[in-house]
GROMACS .gro file of C-alpha atoms in nm:
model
  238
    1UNK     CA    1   1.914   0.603  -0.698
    2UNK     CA    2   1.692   0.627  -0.368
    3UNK     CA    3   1.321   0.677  -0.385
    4UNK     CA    4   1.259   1.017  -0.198
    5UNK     CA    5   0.914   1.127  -0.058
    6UNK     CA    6   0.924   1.492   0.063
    7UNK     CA    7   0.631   1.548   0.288
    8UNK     CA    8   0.514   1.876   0.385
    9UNK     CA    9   0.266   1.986   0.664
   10UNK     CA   10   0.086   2.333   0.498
   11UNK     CA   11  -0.090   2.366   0.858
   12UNK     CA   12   0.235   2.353   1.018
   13UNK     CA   13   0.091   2.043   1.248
   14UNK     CA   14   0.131   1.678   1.241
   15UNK     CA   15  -0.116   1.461   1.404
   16UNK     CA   16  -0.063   1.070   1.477
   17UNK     CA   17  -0.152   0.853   1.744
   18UNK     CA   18   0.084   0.545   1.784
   19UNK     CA   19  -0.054   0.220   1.742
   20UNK     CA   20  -0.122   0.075   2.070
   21UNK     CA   21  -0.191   0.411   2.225
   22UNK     CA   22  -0.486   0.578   2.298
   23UNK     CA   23  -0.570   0.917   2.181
   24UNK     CA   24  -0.601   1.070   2.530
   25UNK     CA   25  -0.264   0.943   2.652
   26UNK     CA   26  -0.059   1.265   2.437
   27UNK     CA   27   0.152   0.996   2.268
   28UNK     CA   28   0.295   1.121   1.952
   29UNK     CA   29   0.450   0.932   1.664
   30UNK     CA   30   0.770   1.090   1.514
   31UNK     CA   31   0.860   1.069   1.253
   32UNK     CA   32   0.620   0.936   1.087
   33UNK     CA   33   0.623   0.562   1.084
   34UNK     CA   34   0.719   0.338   0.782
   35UNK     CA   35   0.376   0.120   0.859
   36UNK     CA   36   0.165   0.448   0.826
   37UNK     CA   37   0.310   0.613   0.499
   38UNK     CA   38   0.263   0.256   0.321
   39UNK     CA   39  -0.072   0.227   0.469
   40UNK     CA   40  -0.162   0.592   0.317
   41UNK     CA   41  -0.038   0.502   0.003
   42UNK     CA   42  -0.307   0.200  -0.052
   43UNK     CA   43  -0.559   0.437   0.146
   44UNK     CA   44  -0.542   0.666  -0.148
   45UNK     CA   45  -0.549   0.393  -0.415
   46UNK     CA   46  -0.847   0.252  -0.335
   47UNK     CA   47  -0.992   0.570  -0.312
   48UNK     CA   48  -0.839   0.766  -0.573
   49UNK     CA   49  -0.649   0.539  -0.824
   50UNK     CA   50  -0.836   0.219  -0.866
   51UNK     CA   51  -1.089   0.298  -1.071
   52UNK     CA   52  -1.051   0.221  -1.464
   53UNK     CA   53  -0.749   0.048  -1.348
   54UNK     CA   54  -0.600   0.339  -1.319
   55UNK     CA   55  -0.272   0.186  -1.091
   56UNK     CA   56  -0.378  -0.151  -1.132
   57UNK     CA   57  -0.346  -0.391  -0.826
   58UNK     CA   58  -0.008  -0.632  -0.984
   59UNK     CA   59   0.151  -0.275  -0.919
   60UNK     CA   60   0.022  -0.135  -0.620
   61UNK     CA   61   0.127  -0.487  -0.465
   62UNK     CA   62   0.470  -0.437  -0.598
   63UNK     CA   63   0.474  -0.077  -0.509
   64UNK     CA   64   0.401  -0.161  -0.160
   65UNK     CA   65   0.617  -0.458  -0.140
   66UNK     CA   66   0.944  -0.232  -0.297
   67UNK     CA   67   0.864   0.019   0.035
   68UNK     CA   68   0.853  -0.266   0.274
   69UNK     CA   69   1.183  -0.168   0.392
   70UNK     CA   70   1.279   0.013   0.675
   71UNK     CA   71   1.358   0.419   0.519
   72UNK     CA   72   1.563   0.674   0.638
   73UNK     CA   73   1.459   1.008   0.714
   74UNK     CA   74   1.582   1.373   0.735
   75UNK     CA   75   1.344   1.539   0.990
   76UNK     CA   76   1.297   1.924   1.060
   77UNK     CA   77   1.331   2.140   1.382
   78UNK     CA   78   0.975   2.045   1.525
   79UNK     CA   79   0.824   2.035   1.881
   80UNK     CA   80   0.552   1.905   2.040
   81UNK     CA   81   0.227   2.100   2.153
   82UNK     CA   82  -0.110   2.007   2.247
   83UNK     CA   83  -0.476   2.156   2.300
   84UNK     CA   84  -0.767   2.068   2.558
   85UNK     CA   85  -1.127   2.047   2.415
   86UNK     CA   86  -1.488   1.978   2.703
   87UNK     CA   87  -1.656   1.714   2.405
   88UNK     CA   88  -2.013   1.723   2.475
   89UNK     CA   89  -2.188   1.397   2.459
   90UNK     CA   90  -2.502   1.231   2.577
   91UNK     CA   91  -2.598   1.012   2.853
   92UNK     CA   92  -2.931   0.928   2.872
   93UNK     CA   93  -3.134   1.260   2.849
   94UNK     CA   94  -2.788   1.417   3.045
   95UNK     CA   95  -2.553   1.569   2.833
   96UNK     CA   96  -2.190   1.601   2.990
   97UNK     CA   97  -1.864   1.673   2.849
   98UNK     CA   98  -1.530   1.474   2.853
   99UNK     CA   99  -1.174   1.617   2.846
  100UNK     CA  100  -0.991   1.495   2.523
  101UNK     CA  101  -0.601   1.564   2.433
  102UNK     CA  102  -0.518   1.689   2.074
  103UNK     CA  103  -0.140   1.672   2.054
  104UNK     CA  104   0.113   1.715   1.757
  105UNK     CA  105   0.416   1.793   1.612
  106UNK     CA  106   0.433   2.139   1.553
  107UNK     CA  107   0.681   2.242   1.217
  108UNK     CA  108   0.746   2.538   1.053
  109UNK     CA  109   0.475   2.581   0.726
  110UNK     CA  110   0.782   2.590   0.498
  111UNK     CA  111   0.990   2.255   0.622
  112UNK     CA  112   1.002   1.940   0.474
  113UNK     CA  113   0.993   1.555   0.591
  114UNK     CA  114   1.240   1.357   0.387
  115UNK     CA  115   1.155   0.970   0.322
  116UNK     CA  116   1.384   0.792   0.156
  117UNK     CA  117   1.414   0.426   0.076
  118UNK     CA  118   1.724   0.218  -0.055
  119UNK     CA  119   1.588   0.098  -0.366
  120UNK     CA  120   1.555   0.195  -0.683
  121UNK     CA  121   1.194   0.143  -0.829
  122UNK     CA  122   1.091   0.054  -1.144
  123UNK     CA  123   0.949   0.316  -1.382
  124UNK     CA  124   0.590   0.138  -1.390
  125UNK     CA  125   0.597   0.182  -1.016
  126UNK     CA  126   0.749   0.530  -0.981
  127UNK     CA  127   0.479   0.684  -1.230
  128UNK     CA  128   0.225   0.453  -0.969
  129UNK     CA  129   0.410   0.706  -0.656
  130UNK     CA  130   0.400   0.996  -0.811
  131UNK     CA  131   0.022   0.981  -0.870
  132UNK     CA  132  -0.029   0.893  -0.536
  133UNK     CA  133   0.192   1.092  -0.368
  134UNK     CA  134   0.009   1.393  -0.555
  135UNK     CA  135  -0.309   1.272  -0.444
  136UNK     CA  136  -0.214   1.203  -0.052
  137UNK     CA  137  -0.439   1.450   0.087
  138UNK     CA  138  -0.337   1.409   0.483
  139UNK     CA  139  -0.107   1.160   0.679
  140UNK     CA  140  -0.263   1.033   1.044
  141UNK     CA  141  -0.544   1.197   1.167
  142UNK     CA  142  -0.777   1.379   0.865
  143UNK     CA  143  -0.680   1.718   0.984
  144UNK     CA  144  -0.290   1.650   0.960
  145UNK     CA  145  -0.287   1.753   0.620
  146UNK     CA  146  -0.015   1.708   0.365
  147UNK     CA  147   0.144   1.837   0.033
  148UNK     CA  148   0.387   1.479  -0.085
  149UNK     CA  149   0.613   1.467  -0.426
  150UNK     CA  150   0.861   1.182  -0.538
  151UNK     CA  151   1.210   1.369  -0.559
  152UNK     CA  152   1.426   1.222  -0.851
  153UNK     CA  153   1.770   1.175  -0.959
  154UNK     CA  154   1.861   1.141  -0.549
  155UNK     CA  155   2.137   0.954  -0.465
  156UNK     CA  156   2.153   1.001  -0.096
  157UNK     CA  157   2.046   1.232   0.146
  158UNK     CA  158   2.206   1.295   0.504
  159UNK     CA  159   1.953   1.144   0.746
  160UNK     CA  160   1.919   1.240   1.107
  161UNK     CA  161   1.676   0.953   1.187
  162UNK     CA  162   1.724   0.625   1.065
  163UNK     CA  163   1.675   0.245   1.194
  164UNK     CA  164   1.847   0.087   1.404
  165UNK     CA  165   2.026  -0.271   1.350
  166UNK     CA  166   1.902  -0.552   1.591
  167UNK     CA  167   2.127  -0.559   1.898
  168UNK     CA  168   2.346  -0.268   1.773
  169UNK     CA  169   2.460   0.021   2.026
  170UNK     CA  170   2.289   0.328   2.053
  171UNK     CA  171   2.522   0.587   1.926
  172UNK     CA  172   2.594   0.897   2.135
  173UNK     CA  173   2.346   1.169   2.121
  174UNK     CA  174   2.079   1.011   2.016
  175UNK     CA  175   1.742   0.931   2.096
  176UNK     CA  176   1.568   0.583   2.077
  177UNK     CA  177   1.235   0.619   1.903
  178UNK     CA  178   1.008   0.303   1.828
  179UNK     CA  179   0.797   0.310   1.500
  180UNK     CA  180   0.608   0.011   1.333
  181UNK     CA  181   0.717  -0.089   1.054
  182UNK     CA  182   0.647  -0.375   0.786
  183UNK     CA  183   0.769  -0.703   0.714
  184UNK     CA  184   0.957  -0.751   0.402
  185UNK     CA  185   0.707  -0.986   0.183
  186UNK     CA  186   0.956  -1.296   0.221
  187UNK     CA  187   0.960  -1.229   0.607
  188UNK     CA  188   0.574  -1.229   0.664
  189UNK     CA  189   0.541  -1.495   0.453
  190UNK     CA  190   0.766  -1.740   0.656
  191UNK     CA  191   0.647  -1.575   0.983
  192UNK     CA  192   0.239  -1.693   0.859
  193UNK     CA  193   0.402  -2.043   0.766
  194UNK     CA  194   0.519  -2.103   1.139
  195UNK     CA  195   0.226  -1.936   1.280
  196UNK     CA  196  -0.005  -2.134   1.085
  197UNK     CA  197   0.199  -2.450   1.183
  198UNK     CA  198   0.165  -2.334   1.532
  199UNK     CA  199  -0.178  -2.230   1.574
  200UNK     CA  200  -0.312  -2.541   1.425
  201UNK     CA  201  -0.624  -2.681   1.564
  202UNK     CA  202  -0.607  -3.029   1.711
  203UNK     CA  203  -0.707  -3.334   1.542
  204UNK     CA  204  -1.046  -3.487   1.711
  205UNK     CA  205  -0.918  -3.866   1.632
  206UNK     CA  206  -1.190  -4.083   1.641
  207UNK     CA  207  -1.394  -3.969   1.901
  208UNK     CA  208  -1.742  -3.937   1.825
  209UNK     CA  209  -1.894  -3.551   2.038
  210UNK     CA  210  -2.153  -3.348   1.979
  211UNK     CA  211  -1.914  -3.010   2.030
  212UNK     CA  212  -2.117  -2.686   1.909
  213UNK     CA  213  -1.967  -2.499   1.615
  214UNK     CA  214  -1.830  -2.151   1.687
  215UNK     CA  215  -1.905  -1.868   1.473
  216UNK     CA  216  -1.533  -1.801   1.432
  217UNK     CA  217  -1.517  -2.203   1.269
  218UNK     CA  218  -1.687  -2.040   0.972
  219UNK     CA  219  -1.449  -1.729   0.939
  220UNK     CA  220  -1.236  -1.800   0.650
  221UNK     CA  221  -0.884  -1.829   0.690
  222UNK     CA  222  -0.771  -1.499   0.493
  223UNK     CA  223  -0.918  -1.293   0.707
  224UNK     CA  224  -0.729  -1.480   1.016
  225UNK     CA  225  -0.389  -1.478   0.911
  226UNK     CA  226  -0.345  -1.267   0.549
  227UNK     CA  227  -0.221  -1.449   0.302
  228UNK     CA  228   0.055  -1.147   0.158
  229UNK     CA  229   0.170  -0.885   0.337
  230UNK     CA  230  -0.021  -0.632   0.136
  231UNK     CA  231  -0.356  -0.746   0.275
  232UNK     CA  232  -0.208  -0.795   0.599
  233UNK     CA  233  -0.150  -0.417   0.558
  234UNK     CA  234  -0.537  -0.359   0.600
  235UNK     CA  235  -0.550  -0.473   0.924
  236UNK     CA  236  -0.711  -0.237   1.219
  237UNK     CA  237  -0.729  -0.193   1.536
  238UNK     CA  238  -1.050  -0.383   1.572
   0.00000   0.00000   0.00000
């Protein structure tokens, strides 16, 4: 079986910014990307299934590491609109305004976003997705709301949007679209080995200097380079 996330937009809009891009620039992300929906997911544990132990963290980690995998996805008809807002803000005792860009995918109330990811998860997990999945309350910006359900018993579904294999052709009629996406837990782990290995600082040898400690010396080194790709999912744009 596949594990199936149907995603629907009861506002008819989807709002996203890509990563990289800035809000202003119109840049929409579509579909949604791989990175975001696993992001959401541990968004909405913290905040609505960690308590009590409700989904405890052994299977949130698993949960997340099973989805690490790039999905496929069956997308609606959709197009892309926008809206112009004058935000007032302050400067000094002046108060101006500034032009900002709210643009989105625009679907019909009643379609659906298929997600669906070759594996098959274990039932400890799947009860873990279907809570949170329930619980998603909106996907990208807060006022992109969302309705999400696991669909079971799915053995396939017939994608219209799906990855693409490293130096494979683009096949006729279609459209190159660039999402982030995660590692698999095996690949970030031997990409923070190398990059570790890489990035290490240089030995001093026995020369005696009076150098002055940076701040960043007393950073620890988790919150440098993640030690699992789950944590490495927390990351931000700061």
């Amino acid at each position: 079986n596949m594990t199936v996330l149907e995603l629907r937009f009861p506002a008819g809009r989807y709002h996203a910014t890509p990563w990289g891009r800035h809000v202003n620039e119109g840049a929409i992300e579509w579909p949604p990307s791989p990175w975001r929906i696993v992001r959401a997911l541990i968004a909405t544990w913290y905040l609505k299934a960690r308590r009590d132990e409700e989904i405890s963290e052994p299977t949130i980690h698993a949960l997340v590491d099973s989805l690490s995998q790039p999905p496929v996805f069956r997308l609606p008809r959709a197009a892309t609109a926008h809206t112009r807002h004058y935000m007032p803000y302050n400067e000094g005792k002046n108060e101006k305004t500034t032009k900002v860009f709210d643009t989105f995918i625009q679907v019909a109330e009643n379609d659906v976003v298929l997600v669906a990811w070759n594996t098959d998860l274990p039932s400890e997990q799947l009860v873990a997705l279907k809570k949170l999945a329930d619980r998603l309350g909106y996907l990208g910006r807060a006022e992109s709301l969302v309705e999400a359900r696991v669909l079971e018993g799915i053995t396939a579904i017939e994608p219209n949007a799906m990855p693409l294999d490293k130096d494979a052709k683009l096949p006729e009629k279609t459209e190159l679209v660039r999402l982030l996406a995660p590692m698999s837990p095996s690949a970030y782990l031997n990409w923070r080995e190398e990059f570790l290995k890489t990035h290490q600082p240089p030995s001093a040898g026995n020369k005696k200097k009076t150098v002055k400690k940076a701040k960043t010396d007393d950073v620890p080194e988790e919150s440098i380079v993640p030690p699992d790709l789950f944590k490495a999912l927390h990351a931000d744009t700061g």
